[in-house]
């Protein structure tokens, strides 16, 4: 079922992943970790087995959002085992391997890339319907490692409604095309703000250019996530799994449809 992988690294005997998707962007600060988390929460809520591989080695935020920052990684002579969240989402992140959560990871690119490979080869993920990869920003060593070495089924591009949207999307789009990786579609984060008094949608960054950019590149729009103070509070308190409105119904439906074709 896997295709378009240049140099796939074999999985270990403790891992069986049906679908693997990378959440990417051409720049930082657009909220890839939030979108990755919301997708994971939505899929898990419907009964699917879900894992998150936090590939943002130098700036990992997934453990904090799920409230597992102080969790202890278990391992034996056979494999390292991911931490489980309250709702049984499996997580592997560099922050779970550090003695202190705020300790900096001052590594060169090749070492970071090697760590990502080990998060696939040395971790016993078990049986998963979905493994989501929260990517670092840009198109550097980690993106190249993931796209070349892991059996990616597709990418989800995250963007924001500022004027840079065209450049952001095109960077991720062009790399995926060059690497022959399918693009599932685009999610716009910080799409609008919700007035806490009247519930009205406010275009803080001006009118979104998402539709015209998606049409130009023939990409599906998977959802628009607003600036929602409730989501922010849940992320800060490590309770993202309690989110009520995930804003990503279209994305979840497409991913579920893809799984049915597995």
CSV table of C-alpha atoms in Angstrom, one decimal:
chain,number,residue,atom,x,y,z
A,1,UNK,CA,0.0,0.0,0.0
A,2,UNK,CA,2.9,2.4,0.6
A,3,UNK,CA,4.5,4.2,-2.4
A,4,UNK,CA,6.6,7.2,-3.4
A,5,UNK,CA,9.2,6.5,-0.7
A,6,UNK,CA,12.8,6.9,-1.8
A,7,UNK,CA,14.7,5.0,0.9
A,8,UNK,CA,12.2,3.6,3.4
A,9,UNK,CA,13.6,2.5,6.8
A,10,UNK,CA,12.1,-0.9,7.9
A,11,UNK,CA,9.7,-0.7,10.8
A,12,UNK,CA,10.4,-2.9,13.9
A,13,UNK,CA,8.4,-6.0,14.9
A,14,UNK,CA,6.5,-4.0,17.5
A,15,UNK,CA,5.1,-1.5,15.1
A,16,UNK,CA,2.2,-1.8,12.7
A,17,UNK,CA,1.0,1.6,11.3
A,18,UNK,CA,-1.8,1.7,8.7
A,19,UNK,CA,-1.6,5.4,7.7
A,20,UNK,CA,1.1,8.0,8.4
A,21,UNK,CA,0.6,11.7,7.8
A,22,UNK,CA,3.0,14.6,8.3
A,23,UNK,CA,1.7,18.0,9.3
A,24,UNK,CA,3.9,20.6,7.7
A,25,UNK,CA,4.3,24.3,6.9
A,26,UNK,CA,6.8,26.5,4.9
A,27,UNK,CA,7.4,28.6,8.0
A,28,UNK,CA,7.1,28.6,11.8
A,29,UNK,CA,4.5,30.1,14.0
A,30,UNK,CA,1.4,28.9,12.2
A,31,UNK,CA,0.3,26.3,14.7
A,32,UNK,CA,1.3,22.9,13.3
A,33,UNK,CA,1.3,21.3,16.8
A,34,UNK,CA,-2.2,22.5,17.5
A,35,UNK,CA,-3.5,21.1,14.2
A,36,UNK,CA,-1.7,17.9,14.8
A,37,UNK,CA,-3.2,17.6,18.3
A,38,UNK,CA,-6.7,18.4,17.1
A,39,UNK,CA,-6.6,15.8,14.4
A,40,UNK,CA,-5.3,13.2,16.8
A,41,UNK,CA,-8.0,14.0,19.4
A,42,UNK,CA,-10.7,13.9,16.7
A,43,UNK,CA,-9.6,10.5,15.3
A,44,UNK,CA,-9.1,9.0,18.8
A,45,UNK,CA,-12.5,10.3,19.9
A,46,UNK,CA,-14.0,8.1,17.1
A,47,UNK,CA,-12.2,5.0,18.4
A,48,UNK,CA,-9.1,4.9,16.2
A,49,UNK,CA,-5.7,4.0,17.5
A,50,UNK,CA,-3.6,7.1,17.1
A,51,UNK,CA,0.0,8.1,17.8
A,52,UNK,CA,2.0,11.4,17.4
A,53,UNK,CA,5.7,11.4,16.5
A,54,UNK,CA,6.9,14.9,17.6
A,55,UNK,CA,9.6,15.6,15.0
A,56,UNK,CA,10.1,19.2,16.2
A,57,UNK,CA,13.2,18.2,18.2
A,58,UNK,CA,14.4,21.7,19.1
A,59,UNK,CA,10.9,23.1,19.9
A,60,UNK,CA,8.6,20.3,21.0
A,61,UNK,CA,5.3,21.3,22.4
A,62,UNK,CA,3.1,18.2,22.0
A,63,UNK,CA,3.8,16.7,25.5
A,64,UNK,CA,2.8,20.0,27.3
A,65,UNK,CA,-0.5,20.2,25.2
A,66,UNK,CA,-1.4,16.7,26.3
A,67,UNK,CA,-0.3,17.1,29.9
A,68,UNK,CA,2.4,14.4,29.8
A,69,UNK,CA,5.5,16.5,30.1
A,70,UNK,CA,6.6,14.8,33.3
A,71,UNK,CA,5.8,11.3,32.1
A,72,UNK,CA,8.6,8.7,32.2
A,73,UNK,CA,9.5,6.8,29.0
A,74,UNK,CA,9.6,3.0,29.4
A,75,UNK,CA,12.0,0.8,27.5
A,76,UNK,CA,13.5,-2.6,27.5
A,77,UNK,CA,16.1,-4.5,25.5
A,78,UNK,CA,13.7,-4.7,22.5
A,79,UNK,CA,12.2,-1.2,22.1
A,80,UNK,CA,11.3,2.2,23.6
A,81,UNK,CA,7.7,2.7,24.2
A,82,UNK,CA,5.7,5.9,23.7
A,83,UNK,CA,3.9,7.7,26.5
A,84,UNK,CA,0.1,7.3,26.6
A,85,UNK,CA,-2.2,10.3,27.1
A,86,UNK,CA,-5.4,10.3,29.2
A,87,UNK,CA,-7.4,9.1,26.2
A,88,UNK,CA,-4.7,6.7,25.1
A,89,UNK,CA,-3.0,8.6,22.3
A,90,UNK,CA,0.6,7.5,22.0
A,91,UNK,CA,3.3,10.2,22.0
A,92,UNK,CA,7.0,10.2,21.4
A,93,UNK,CA,8.9,13.5,21.8
A,94,UNK,CA,12.4,14.7,22.6
A,95,UNK,CA,11.0,16.5,25.6
A,96,UNK,CA,10.1,13.2,27.2
A,97,UNK,CA,13.8,12.1,27.1
A,98,UNK,CA,15.2,15.2,28.7
A,99,UNK,CA,16.0,15.5,32.4
A,100,UNK,CA,14.5,19.0,32.4
A,101,UNK,CA,11.6,20.1,30.1
A,102,UNK,CA,13.2,23.5,29.4
A,103,UNK,CA,16.7,22.1,28.6
A,104,UNK,CA,17.7,23.2,25.1
A,105,UNK,CA,18.6,20.7,22.4
A,106,UNK,CA,21.7,22.2,20.8
A,107,UNK,CA,22.3,19.7,18.0
A,108,UNK,CA,23.4,19.9,14.4
A,109,UNK,CA,21.0,18.9,11.6
A,110,UNK,CA,22.3,15.3,11.0
A,111,UNK,CA,22.0,14.4,14.6
A,112,UNK,CA,18.4,15.7,14.7
A,113,UNK,CA,17.6,13.8,11.5
A,114,UNK,CA,19.0,10.6,13.0
A,115,UNK,CA,16.9,11.0,16.1
A,116,UNK,CA,13.8,11.2,14.0
A,117,UNK,CA,14.8,8.0,12.3
A,118,UNK,CA,15.1,6.3,15.7
A,119,UNK,CA,11.7,7.5,16.7
A,120,UNK,CA,10.5,5.2,13.9
A,121,UNK,CA,13.0,2.3,14.1
A,122,UNK,CA,13.5,2.0,17.9
A,123,UNK,CA,10.0,2.9,19.2
A,124,UNK,CA,7.4,0.2,19.6
A,125,UNK,CA,4.3,2.0,18.4
A,126,UNK,CA,2.1,-1.1,18.5
A,127,UNK,CA,-0.9,-1.3,16.2
A,128,UNK,CA,-2.0,2.1,15.0
A,129,UNK,CA,-4.6,3.3,12.6
A,130,UNK,CA,-2.8,6.6,12.3
A,131,UNK,CA,0.6,8.0,13.1
A,132,UNK,CA,0.8,11.8,12.8
A,133,UNK,CA,4.1,13.5,12.5
A,134,UNK,CA,4.3,17.0,13.9
A,135,UNK,CA,7.0,18.6,11.7
A,136,UNK,CA,9.4,21.4,12.5
A,137,UNK,CA,9.0,24.5,10.3
A,138,UNK,CA,10.6,24.8,6.9
A,139,UNK,CA,12.1,22.3,4.4
A,140,UNK,CA,15.4,21.4,6.0
A,141,UNK,CA,17.1,18.2,7.2
A,142,UNK,CA,14.2,16.9,9.2
A,143,UNK,CA,11.7,17.3,6.4
A,144,UNK,CA,14.1,15.6,4.0
A,145,UNK,CA,14.7,12.7,6.4
A,146,UNK,CA,11.0,12.2,7.0
A,147,UNK,CA,10.0,12.3,3.4
A,148,UNK,CA,12.8,10.1,2.2
A,149,UNK,CA,13.0,7.6,5.1
A,150,UNK,CA,9.6,7.2,6.6
A,151,UNK,CA,6.6,5.5,4.8
A,152,UNK,CA,4.5,8.8,4.5
A,153,UNK,CA,1.1,8.4,3.0
A,154,UNK,CA,0.6,12.2,2.6
A,155,UNK,CA,1.1,15.6,4.1
A,156,UNK,CA,-1.3,18.2,5.6
A,157,UNK,CA,-0.2,21.8,5.0
A,158,UNK,CA,-0.9,24.3,7.7
A,159,UNK,CA,-1.1,28.0,6.9
A,160,UNK,CA,-2.4,31.3,8.2
A,161,UNK,CA,-4.4,34.1,6.6
A,162,UNK,CA,-1.6,36.7,6.3
A,163,UNK,CA,-0.2,37.9,3.0
A,164,UNK,CA,2.6,35.4,3.2
A,165,UNK,CA,0.1,32.5,2.8
A,166,UNK,CA,1.1,32.0,-0.9
A,167,UNK,CA,4.8,31.7,-0.1
A,168,UNK,CA,4.1,29.4,2.9
A,169,UNK,CA,1.9,27.1,1.0
A,170,UNK,CA,4.1,27.0,-2.1
A,171,UNK,CA,7.2,26.1,-0.2
A,172,UNK,CA,5.6,23.0,1.4
A,173,UNK,CA,3.7,22.2,-1.8
A,174,UNK,CA,6.8,22.3,-4.0
A,175,UNK,CA,8.9,20.2,-1.7
A,176,UNK,CA,6.1,17.5,-1.5
A,177,UNK,CA,5.9,17.5,-5.3
A,178,UNK,CA,9.6,17.2,-5.7
A,179,UNK,CA,9.7,14.3,-3.2
A,180,UNK,CA,6.6,12.7,-4.8
A,181,UNK,CA,4.6,12.9,-1.6
A,182,UNK,CA,0.8,13.1,-1.8
A,183,UNK,CA,-0.8,16.3,-0.5
A,184,UNK,CA,-4.0,15.7,1.5
A,185,UNK,CA,-4.9,19.4,1.6
A,186,UNK,CA,-4.6,22.6,3.6
A,187,UNK,CA,-5.7,23.7,7.0
A,188,UNK,CA,-5.9,27.4,7.8
A,189,UNK,CA,-5.1,28.2,11.4
A,190,UNK,CA,-5.8,31.5,13.1
A,191,UNK,CA,-8.4,31.9,10.3
A,192,UNK,CA,-10.5,34.3,12.4
A,193,UNK,CA,-11.3,35.3,16.0
A,194,UNK,CA,-14.5,34.6,17.8
A,195,UNK,CA,-15.9,37.6,19.7
A,196,UNK,CA,-16.4,36.4,23.3
A,197,UNK,CA,-19.4,38.7,23.7
A,198,UNK,CA,-21.5,38.2,20.6
A,199,UNK,CA,-19.8,35.1,18.9
A,200,UNK,CA,-19.2,37.1,15.7
A,201,UNK,CA,-16.3,36.0,13.5
A,202,UNK,CA,-13.6,38.7,13.1
A,203,UNK,CA,-10.9,38.6,10.4
A,204,UNK,CA,-8.0,39.9,12.5
A,205,UNK,CA,-5.5,39.3,9.7
A,206,UNK,CA,-7.7,40.6,6.9
A,207,UNK,CA,-9.6,38.6,4.3
A,208,UNK,CA,-8.3,35.1,3.9
A,209,UNK,CA,-6.6,34.2,0.6
A,210,UNK,CA,-6.9,30.5,1.3
A,211,UNK,CA,-9.6,29.7,-1.3
A,212,UNK,CA,-7.9,31.3,-4.2
A,213,UNK,CA,-4.5,29.7,-3.3
A,214,UNK,CA,-6.1,26.3,-2.9
A,215,UNK,CA,-7.9,26.7,-6.2
A,216,UNK,CA,-4.6,27.8,-7.9
A,217,UNK,CA,-2.8,24.7,-6.7
A,218,UNK,CA,-5.8,22.3,-6.9
A,219,UNK,CA,-5.7,21.5,-3.2
A,220,UNK,CA,-8.5,20.6,-0.9
A,221,UNK,CA,-9.4,22.9,2.1
A,222,UNK,CA,-9.5,20.6,5.1
A,223,UNK,CA,-10.7,23.2,7.7
A,224,UNK,CA,-10.3,26.6,9.2
A,225,UNK,CA,-9.4,26.9,12.9
A,226,UNK,CA,-10.0,30.2,14.6
A,227,UNK,CA,-8.2,32.0,17.4
A,228,UNK,CA,-10.2,30.4,20.2
A,229,UNK,CA,-9.3,31.4,23.8
A,230,UNK,CA,-10.8,28.1,25.0
A,231,UNK,CA,-8.4,26.1,22.8
A,232,UNK,CA,-5.5,28.2,24.0
A,233,UNK,CA,-6.4,27.6,27.7
A,234,UNK,CA,-6.7,23.9,27.1
A,235,UNK,CA,-3.2,23.8,25.5
A,236,UNK,CA,-1.7,25.7,28.3
A,237,UNK,CA,-3.2,23.4,30.9
A,238,UNK,CA,-2.3,20.2,29.1
A,239,UNK,CA,-6.0,19.3,28.5
A,240,UNK,CA,-6.3,19.6,24.7
A,241,UNK,CA,-8.2,16.3,24.7
A,242,UNK,CA,-11.1,18.1,26.4
A,243,UNK,CA,-11.6,20.4,23.3
A,244,UNK,CA,-15.2,20.4,22.3
A,245,UNK,CA,-15.1,22.0,18.8
A,246,UNK,CA,-12.2,20.7,16.8
A,247,UNK,CA,-13.1,22.7,13.6
A,248,UNK,CA,-11.6,19.9,11.4
A,249,UNK,CA,-14.6,17.8,10.3
A,250,UNK,CA,-13.6,17.8,6.6
A,251,UNK,CA,-10.0,16.8,7.5
A,252,UNK,CA,-11.1,14.0,9.7
A,253,UNK,CA,-13.6,12.6,7.2
A,254,UNK,CA,-11.0,12.5,4.4
A,255,UNK,CA,-8.5,10.7,6.7
A,256,UNK,CA,-11.1,8.2,7.7
A,257,UNK,CA,-12.0,7.7,4.0
A,258,UNK,CA,-8.4,7.1,3.2
A,259,UNK,CA,-8.1,4.5,6.0
A,260,UNK,CA,-11.1,2.6,4.6
A,261,UNK,CA,-9.1,2.2,1.3
A,262,UNK,CA,-6.2,0.7,3.2
